[in-house]
Coordinates of C-alpha atoms and ligand atoms in Angstrom, one line a residue:
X1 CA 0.0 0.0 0.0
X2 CA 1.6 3.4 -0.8
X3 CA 2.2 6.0 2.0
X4 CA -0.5 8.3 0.9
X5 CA -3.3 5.4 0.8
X6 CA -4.8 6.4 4.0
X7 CA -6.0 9.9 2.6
X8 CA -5.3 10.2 -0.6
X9 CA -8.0 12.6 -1.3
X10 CA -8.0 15.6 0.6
X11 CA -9.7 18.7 -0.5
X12 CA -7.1 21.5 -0.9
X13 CA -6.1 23.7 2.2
X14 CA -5.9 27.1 2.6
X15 CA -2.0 28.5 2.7
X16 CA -0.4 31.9 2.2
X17 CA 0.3 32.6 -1.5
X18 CA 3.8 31.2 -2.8
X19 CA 6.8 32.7 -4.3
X20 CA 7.1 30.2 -7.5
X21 CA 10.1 29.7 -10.2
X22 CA 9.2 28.3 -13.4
X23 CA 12.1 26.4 -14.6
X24 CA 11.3 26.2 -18.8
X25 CA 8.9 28.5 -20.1
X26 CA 7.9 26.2 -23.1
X27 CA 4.1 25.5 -23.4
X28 CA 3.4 23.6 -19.9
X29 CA 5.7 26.4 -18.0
X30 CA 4.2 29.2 -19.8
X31 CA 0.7 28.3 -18.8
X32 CA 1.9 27.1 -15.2
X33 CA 3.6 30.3 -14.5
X34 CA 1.0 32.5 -15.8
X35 CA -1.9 30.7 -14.6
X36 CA 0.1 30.5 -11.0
X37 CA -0.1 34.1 -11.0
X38 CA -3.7 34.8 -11.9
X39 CA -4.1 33.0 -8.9
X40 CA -2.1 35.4 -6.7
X41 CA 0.9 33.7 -6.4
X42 CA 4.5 35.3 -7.3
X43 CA 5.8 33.8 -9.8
X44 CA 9.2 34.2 -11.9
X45 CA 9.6 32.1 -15.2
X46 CA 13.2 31.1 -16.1
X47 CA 14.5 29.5 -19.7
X48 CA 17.6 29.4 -20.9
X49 CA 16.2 30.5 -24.4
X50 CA 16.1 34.3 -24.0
X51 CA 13.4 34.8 -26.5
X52 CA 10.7 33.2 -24.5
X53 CA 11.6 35.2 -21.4
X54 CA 11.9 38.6 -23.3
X55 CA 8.5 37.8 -24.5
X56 CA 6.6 37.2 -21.6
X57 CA 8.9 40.3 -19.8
X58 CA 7.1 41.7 -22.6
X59 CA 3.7 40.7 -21.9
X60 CA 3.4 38.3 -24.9
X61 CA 3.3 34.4 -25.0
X62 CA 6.0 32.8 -26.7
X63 CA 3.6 31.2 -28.9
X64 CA 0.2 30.6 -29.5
X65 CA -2.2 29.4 -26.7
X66 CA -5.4 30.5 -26.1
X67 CA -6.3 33.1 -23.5
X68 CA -2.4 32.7 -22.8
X69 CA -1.2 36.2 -24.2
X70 CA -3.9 38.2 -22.0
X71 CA -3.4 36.1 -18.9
X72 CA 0.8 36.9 -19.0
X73 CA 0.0 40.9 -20.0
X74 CA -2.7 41.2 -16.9
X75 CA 0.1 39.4 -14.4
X76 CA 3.0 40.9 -15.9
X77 CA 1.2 44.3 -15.7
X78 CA 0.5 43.6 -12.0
X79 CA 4.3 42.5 -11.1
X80 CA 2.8 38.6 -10.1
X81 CA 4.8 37.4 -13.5
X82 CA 8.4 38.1 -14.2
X83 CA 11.4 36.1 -16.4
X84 CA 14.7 35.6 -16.5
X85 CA 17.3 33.8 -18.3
X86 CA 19.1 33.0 -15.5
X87 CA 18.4 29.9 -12.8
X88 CA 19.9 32.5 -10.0
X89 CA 17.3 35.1 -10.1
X90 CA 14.3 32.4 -9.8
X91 CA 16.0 30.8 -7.3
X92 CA 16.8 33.8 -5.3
X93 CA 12.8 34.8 -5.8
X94 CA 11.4 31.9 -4.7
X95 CA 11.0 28.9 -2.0
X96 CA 9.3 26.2 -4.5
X97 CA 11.1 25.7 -7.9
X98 CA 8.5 24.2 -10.5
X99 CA 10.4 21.8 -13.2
X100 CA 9.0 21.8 -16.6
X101 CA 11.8 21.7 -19.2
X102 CA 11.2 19.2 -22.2
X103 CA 11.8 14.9 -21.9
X104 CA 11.9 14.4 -25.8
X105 CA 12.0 10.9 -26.7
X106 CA 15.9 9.0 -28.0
X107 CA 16.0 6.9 -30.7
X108 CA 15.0 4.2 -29.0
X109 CA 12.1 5.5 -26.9
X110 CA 13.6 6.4 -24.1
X111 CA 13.0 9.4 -22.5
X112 CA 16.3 11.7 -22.3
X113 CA 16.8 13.6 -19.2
X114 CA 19.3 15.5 -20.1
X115 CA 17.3 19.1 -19.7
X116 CA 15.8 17.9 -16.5
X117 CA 19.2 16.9 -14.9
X118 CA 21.0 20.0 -16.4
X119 CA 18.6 22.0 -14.5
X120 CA 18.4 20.1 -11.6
X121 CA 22.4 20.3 -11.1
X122 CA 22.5 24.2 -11.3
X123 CA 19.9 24.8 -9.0
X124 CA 21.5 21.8 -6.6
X125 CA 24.6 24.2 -7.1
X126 CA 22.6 27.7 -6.0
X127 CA 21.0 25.9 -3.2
X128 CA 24.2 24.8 -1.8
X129 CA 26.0 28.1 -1.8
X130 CA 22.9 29.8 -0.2
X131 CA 21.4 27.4 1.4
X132 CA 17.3 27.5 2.1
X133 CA 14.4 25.5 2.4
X134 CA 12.9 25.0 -1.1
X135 CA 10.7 22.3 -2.7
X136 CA 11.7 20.8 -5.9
X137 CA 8.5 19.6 -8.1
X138 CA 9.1 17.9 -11.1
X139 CA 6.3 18.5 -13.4
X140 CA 7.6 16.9 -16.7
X141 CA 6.2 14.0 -17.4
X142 CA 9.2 11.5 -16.3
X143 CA 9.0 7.5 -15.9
X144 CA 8.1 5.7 -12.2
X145 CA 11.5 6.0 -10.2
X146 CA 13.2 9.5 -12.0
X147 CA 12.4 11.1 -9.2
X148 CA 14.2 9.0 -6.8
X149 CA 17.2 7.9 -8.9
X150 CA 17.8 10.9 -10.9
X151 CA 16.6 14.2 -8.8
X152 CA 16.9 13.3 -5.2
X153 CA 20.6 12.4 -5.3
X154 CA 21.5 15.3 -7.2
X155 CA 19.7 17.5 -3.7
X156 CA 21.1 14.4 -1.1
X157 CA 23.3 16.4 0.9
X158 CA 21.7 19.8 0.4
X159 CA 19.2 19.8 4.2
X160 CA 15.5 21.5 3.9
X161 CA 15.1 20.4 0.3
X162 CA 11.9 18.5 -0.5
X163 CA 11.0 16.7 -3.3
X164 CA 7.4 16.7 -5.2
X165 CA 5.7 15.1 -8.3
X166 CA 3.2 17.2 -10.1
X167 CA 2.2 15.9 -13.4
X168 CA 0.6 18.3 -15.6
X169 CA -2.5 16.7 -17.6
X170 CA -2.9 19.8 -19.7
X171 CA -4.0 19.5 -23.1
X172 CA -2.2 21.8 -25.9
X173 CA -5.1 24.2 -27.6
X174 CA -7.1 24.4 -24.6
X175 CA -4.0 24.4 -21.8
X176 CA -5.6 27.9 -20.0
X177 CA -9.2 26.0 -20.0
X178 CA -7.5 23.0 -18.8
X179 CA -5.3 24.9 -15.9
X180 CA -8.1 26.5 -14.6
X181 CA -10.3 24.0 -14.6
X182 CA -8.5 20.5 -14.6
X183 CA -9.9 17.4 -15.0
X184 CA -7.3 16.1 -12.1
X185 CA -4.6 17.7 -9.8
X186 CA -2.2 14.9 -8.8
X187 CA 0.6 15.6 -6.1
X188 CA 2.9 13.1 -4.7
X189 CA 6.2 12.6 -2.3
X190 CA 7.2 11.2 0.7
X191 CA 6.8 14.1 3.0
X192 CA 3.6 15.3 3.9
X193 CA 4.2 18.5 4.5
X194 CA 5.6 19.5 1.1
X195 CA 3.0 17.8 -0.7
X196 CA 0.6 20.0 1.2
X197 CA 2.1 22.5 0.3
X198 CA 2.1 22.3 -3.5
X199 CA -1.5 21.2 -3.6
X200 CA -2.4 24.1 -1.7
X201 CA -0.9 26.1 -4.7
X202 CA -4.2 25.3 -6.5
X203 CA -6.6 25.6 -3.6
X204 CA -8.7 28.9 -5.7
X205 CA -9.4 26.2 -8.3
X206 CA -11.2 24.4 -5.8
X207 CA -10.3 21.1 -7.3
X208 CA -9.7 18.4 -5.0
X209 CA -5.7 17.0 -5.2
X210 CA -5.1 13.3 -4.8
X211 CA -2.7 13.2 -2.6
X212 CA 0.0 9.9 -3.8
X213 CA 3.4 8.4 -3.4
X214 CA 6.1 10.1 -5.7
X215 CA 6.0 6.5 -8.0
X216 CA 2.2 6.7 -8.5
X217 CA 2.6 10.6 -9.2
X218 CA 4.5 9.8 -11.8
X219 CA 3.1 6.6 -13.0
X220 CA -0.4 8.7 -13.3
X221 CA 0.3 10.5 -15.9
X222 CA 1.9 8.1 -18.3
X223 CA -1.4 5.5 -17.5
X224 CA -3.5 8.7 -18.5
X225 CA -1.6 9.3 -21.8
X226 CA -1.4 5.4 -22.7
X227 CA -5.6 5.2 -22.2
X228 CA -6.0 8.7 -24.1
X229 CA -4.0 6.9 -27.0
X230 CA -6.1 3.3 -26.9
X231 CA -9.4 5.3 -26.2
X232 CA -8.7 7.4 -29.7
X233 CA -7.1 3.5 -31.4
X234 CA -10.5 1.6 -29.6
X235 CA -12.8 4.4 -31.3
X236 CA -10.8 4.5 -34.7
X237 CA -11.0 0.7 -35.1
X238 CA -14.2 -0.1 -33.9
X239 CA -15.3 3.3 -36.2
X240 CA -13.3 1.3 -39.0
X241 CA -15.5 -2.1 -38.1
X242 CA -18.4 -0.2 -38.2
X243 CA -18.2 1.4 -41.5
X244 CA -17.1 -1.4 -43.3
X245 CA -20.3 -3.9 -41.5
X246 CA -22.8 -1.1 -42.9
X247 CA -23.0 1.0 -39.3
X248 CA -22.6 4.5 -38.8
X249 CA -19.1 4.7 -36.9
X250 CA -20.4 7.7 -35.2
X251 CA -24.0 5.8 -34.2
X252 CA -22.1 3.3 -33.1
X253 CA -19.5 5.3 -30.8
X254 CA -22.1 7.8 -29.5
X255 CA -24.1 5.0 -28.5
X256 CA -21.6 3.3 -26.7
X257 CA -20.5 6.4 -24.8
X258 CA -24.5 6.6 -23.2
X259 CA -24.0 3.8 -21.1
X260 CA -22.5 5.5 -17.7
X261 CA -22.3 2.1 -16.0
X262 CA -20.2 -0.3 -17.9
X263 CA -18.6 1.6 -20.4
X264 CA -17.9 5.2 -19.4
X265 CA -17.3 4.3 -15.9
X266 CA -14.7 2.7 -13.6
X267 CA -16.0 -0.9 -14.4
X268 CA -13.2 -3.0 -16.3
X269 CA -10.9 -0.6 -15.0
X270 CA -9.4 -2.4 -12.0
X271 CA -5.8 -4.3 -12.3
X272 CA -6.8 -7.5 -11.3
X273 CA -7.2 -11.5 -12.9
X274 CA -7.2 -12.4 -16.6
X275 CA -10.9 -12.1 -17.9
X276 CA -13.2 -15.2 -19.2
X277 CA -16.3 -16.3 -19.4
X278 CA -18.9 -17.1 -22.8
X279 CA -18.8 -13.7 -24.1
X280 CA -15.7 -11.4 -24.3
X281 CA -13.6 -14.3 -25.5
X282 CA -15.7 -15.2 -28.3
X283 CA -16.7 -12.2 -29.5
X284 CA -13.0 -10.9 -29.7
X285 CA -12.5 -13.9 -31.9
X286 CA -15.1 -13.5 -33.9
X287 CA -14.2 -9.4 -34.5
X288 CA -10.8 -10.4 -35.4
X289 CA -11.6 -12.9 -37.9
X290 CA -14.7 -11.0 -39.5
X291 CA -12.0 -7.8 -39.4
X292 CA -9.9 -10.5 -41.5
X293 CA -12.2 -11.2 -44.2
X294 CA -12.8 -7.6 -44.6
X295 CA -9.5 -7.0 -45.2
X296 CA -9.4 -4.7 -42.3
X297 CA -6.3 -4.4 -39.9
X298 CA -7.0 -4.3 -36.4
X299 CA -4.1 -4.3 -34.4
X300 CA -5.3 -2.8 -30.9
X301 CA -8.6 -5.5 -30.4
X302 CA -6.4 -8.3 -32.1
X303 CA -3.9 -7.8 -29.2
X304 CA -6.5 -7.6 -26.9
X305 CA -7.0 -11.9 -26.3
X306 CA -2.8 -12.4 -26.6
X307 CA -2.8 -9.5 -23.7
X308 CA -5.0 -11.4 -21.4
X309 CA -3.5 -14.7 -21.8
X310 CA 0.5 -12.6 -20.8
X311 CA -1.4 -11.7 -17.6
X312 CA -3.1 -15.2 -17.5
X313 CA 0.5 -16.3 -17.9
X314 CA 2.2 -14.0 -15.3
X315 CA -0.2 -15.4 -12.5
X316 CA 0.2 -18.8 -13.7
X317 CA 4.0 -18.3 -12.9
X318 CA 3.4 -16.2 -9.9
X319 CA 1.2 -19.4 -8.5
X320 CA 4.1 -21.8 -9.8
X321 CA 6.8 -19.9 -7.7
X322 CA 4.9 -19.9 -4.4
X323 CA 6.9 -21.8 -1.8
X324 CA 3.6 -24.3 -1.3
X325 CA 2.8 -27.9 -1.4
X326 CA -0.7 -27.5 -1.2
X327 CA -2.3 -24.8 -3.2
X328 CA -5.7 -23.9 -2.3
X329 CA -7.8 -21.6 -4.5
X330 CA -11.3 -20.1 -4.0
X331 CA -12.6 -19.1 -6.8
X332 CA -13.4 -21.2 -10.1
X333 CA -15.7 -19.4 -12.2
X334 CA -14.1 -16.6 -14.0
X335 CA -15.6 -14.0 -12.0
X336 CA -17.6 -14.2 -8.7
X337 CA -21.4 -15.0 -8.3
X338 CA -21.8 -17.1 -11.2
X339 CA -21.7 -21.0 -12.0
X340 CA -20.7 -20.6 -15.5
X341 CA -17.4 -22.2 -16.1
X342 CA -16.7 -21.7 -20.0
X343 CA -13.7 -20.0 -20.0
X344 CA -12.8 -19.5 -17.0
X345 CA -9.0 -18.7 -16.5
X346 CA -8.5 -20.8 -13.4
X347 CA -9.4 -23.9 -15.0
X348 CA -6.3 -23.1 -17.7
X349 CA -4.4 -22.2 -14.7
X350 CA -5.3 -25.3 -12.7
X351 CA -4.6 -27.5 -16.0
X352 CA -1.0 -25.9 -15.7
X353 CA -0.6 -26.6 -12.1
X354 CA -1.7 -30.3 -12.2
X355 CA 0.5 -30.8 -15.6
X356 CA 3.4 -29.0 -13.4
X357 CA 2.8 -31.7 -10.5
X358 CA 1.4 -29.1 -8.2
X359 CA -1.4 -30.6 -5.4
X360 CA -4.2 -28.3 -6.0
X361 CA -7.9 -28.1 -4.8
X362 CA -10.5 -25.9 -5.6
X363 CA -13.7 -24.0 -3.8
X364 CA -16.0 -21.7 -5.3
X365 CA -19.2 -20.8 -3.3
X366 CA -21.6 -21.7 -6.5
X367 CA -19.9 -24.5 -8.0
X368 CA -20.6 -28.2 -6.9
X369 CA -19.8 -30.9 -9.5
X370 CA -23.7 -32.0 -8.3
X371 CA -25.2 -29.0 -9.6
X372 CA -23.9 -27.8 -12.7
X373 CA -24.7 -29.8 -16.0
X374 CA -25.0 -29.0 -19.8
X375 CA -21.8 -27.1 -21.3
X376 CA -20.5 -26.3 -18.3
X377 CA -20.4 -29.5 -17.1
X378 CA -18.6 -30.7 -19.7
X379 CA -16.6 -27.9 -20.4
X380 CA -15.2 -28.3 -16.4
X381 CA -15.2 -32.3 -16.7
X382 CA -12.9 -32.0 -20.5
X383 CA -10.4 -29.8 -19.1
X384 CA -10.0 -31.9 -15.7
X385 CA -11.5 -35.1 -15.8
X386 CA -10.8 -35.8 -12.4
X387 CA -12.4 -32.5 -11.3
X388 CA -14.4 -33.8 -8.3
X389 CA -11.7 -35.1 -6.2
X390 CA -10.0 -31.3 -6.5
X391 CA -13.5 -29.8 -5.6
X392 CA -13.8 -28.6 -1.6
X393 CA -17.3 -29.0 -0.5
X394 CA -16.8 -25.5 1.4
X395 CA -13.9 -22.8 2.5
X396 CA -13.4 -24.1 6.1
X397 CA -12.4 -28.0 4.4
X398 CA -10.2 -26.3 1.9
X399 CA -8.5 -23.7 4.5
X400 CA -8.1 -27.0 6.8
X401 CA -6.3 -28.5 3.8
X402 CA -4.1 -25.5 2.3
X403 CA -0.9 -24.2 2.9
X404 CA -1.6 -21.6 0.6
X405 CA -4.4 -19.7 -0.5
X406 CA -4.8 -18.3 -4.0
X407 CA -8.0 -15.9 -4.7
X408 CA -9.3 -15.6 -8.4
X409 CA -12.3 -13.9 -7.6
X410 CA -13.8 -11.7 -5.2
X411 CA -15.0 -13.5 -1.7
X412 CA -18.7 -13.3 -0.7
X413 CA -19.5 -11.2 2.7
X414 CA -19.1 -15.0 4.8
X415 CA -15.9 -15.8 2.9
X416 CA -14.3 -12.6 3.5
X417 CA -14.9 -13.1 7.4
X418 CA -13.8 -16.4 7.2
X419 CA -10.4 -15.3 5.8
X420 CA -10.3 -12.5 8.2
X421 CA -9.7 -15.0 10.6
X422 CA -7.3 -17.3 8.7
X423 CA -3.6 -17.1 9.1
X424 CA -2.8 -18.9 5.6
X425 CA -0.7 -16.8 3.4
X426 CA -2.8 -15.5 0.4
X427 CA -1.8 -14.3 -3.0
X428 CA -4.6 -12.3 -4.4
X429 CA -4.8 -12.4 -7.7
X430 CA -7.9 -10.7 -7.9
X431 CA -7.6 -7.1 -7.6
X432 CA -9.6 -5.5 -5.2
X433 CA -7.6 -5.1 -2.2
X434 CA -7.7 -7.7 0.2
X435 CA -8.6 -5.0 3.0
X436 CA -11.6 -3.8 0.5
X437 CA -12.5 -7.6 0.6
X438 CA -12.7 -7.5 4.5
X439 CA -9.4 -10.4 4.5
X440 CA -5.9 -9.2 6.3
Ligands
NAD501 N1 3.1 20.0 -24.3 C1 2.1 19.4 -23.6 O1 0.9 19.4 -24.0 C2 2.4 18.6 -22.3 C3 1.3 18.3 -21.5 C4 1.6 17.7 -20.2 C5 2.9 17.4 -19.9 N2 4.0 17.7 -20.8 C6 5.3 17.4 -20.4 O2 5.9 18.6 -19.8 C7 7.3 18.7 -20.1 C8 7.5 20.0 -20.9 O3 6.8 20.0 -22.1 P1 6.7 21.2 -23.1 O4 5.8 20.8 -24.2 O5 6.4 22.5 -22.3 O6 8.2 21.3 -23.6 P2 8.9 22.5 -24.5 O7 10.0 21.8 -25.2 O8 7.9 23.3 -25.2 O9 9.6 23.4 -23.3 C9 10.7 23.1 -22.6 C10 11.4 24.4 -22.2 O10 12.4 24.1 -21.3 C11 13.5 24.9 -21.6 N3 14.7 24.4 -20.9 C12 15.4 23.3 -21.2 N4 16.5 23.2 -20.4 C13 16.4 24.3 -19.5 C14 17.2 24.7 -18.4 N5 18.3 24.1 -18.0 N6 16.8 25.9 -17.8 C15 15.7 26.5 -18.2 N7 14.9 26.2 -19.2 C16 15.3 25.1 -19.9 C17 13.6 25.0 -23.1 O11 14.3 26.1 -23.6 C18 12.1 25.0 -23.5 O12 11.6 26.3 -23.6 C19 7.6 17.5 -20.9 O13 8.1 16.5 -20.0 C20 6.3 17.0 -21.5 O14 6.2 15.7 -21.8 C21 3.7 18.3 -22.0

């Protein structure tokens, strides 16, 4: 569980306004520092390029944005906005340094850090030789870890300096809109006070801040981007299916964007076991080969059944690493409250484990060899003939057998207590948090 867990949304609080440095005044630094400053706080913008600092000294923004040029002439025309060329004067005018130079891709995809570590160094340097407190916030988009391998030793021995994550989420062509009214304010760090601190910079929005660890804070915004880019690919390809099956693309998308329950919404959206089941699986297969015959490339849904069976695969090897010689696992059906056993993941997984030696059994509230019959009978009984003798009758005769337990799907209200109780080691495969599930 990360450090901020506990509280990680906390509306924003009210502190004194800041004295802010903008370090690059490209388009996310631009906007920050001038929307900082329509919001009272004192900010100087610093780029080593001197025309985008002469411009906004001279009221104009160093490119086009909209509503960007009248919001840095109004704060420069009230002294809130200034620029410099030069790291000094920002630092000397401020006690929170905001870090937006540019992570361009290499060759290879990596993201270079040169600017960000160039920058970082000299105002490492101008802290040392006048030392004060100051909080660093990164607030280019940098991978899961930057913060701790690449910022905070260049700031280790330097005392009173703190160190923040503050993705921006703006979008380009609406970035004042966006600032002012964001869709989510994300700050994270190991010390509580600092991240406080930086979400109260927005507290006029009035926009809660999710408070987070400095990994997630920086993991947010590249899980944003990566669903922005397989939202437009989903809508593009399924548009694509559409047109060429005789539907209206746009029929079909604005359709699927009414339902607020499954498909705009947070359902699906949960890390957790490989789906199943008689639907999703076969209907993928059947997209992909109909997108075949028409000719159509489909690249993002095609991927969709090899992605599930990587994760399938990851908690198949997870399971095959525990150090166990009796796995129990509740859960058989591929999600919870239902009987219906067509593909369900945990019978592939079981069929692994048994092939692989391993002593397994199985319980699952709504599955008794007694009761089901038809195609799920003899979907179960052709996977693993010998099903029955792998079948608990209920959770206390499997928790009696176990030395470890695996979860697949999410324990009904008795289960849950049950487990409470239950010293066996668990590995939770499936995804709601085992404190959420009421089990330790
Ligand atoms: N552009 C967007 O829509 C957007 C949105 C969200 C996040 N981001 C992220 O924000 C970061 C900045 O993006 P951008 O589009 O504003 O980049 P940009 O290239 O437009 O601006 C970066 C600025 O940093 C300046 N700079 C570089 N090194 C410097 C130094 N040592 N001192 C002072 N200034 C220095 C450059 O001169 C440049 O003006 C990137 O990590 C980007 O991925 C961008």
């Amino acid at each position: 569980m990360g450090y901020w867990d506990a509280r990680s949304t906390v509306l924003t609080e009210s502190f004194p306004t800041a004295r802010v440095a903008v370090f690059g005044l490209g388009y996310v630094g631009s906007v920050t520092a001038a929307c900082l400053a329509s919001l009272g706080h004192q900010v100087t913008g610093v780029d080593r390029d001197a025309f985008k600092a002469e411009c906004i000294l001279k009221g104009k923004a160093p490119f086009f944005e909209p509503g960007l040029e009248e919001l840095i002439a109004t704060n420069v025309s009230s002294g809130r906005l200034s620029a410099a060329t030069c790291a000094r004067q920002g630092i000397a005018q401020s006690d929170i340094g905001l870090l937006c130079v540019g992570t361009p891709s290499e060759r290879n995809g990596n993201l270079r850090l040169d600017h960000l570590k160039r920058v970082v160094d000299e105002i490492a340097g101008l802290l040392s030789e006048a030392p004060k407190p100051y909080i660093l916030v990164v607030r280019s988009t940098v991978f899961p870890g930057t913060c701790e391998q690449v910022v905070a030793p260049a700031v280790a021995r330097l005392s009173g300096v703190s160190l923040v994550s503050n993705p921006e989420f703006l979008r380009e062509g609406c970035a004042v809109q966006d600032f002012l009214q964001p869709s989510l304010v994300v700050v994270g760090g190991n010390e509580e006070q600092a991240v406080r601190r930086i979400a109260s910079l927005y507290a006029a929005l009035k926009a809660p801040a999710r408070l987070v660890s400095l990994r997630t804070a920086e993991m947010i915004k590249y899980a944003c981007n990566a669903f922005h880019a397989v939202k437009v690919a989903f809508a593009n390809e399924i548009g694509a299916l559409s047109e060429k099956s005789g539907a209206s693309a746009h029929e079909v998308m604005d359709t699927l964007c009414l339902d607020r329950k499954l498909n705009i919404s947070p359902a699906y959206l949960k890390p957790g076991f490989a789906f199943g089941g008689s639907c999703l699986p076969k209907d993928l297969r059947a997209i992909v080969y109909r997108g075949s015959r028409l000719d159509l490339k489909l690249p993002l849904l095609e991927a969709a059944l090899p992605s599930n069976q990587q994760h399938l695969e990851r908690a198949i090897q997870q399971v095959i690493e525990l150090p166990a010689a009796r796995i129990g696992f509740l859960g058989l059906a591929f999600k919870e409250n239902t009987d219906d056993l067509r593909e369900s993941p945990v019978i592939e997984m079981l069929e692994r484990l048994i092939g692989k030696g391993r002593d397994v059994r199985v319980y699952d509230p709504h599955v008794q060899l007694s009761s089901i019959y038809g195609s799920n009978r003899e979907f179960l009984l052709k996977a693993i003939p010998h099903i029955g003798r792998l079948l608990s009758e209920s959770l206390d005769e499997l928790l009696a057998w176990a030395d470890h337990l695996v979860i697949t799907q999410k324990p009904q209200a008795q289960d849950a207590e049950e487990l409470a109780s239950n010293a066996l080691p668990v590995l939770n495969l499936a995804g709601a948090s085992l404190i959420t599930m009421g089990v330790r």
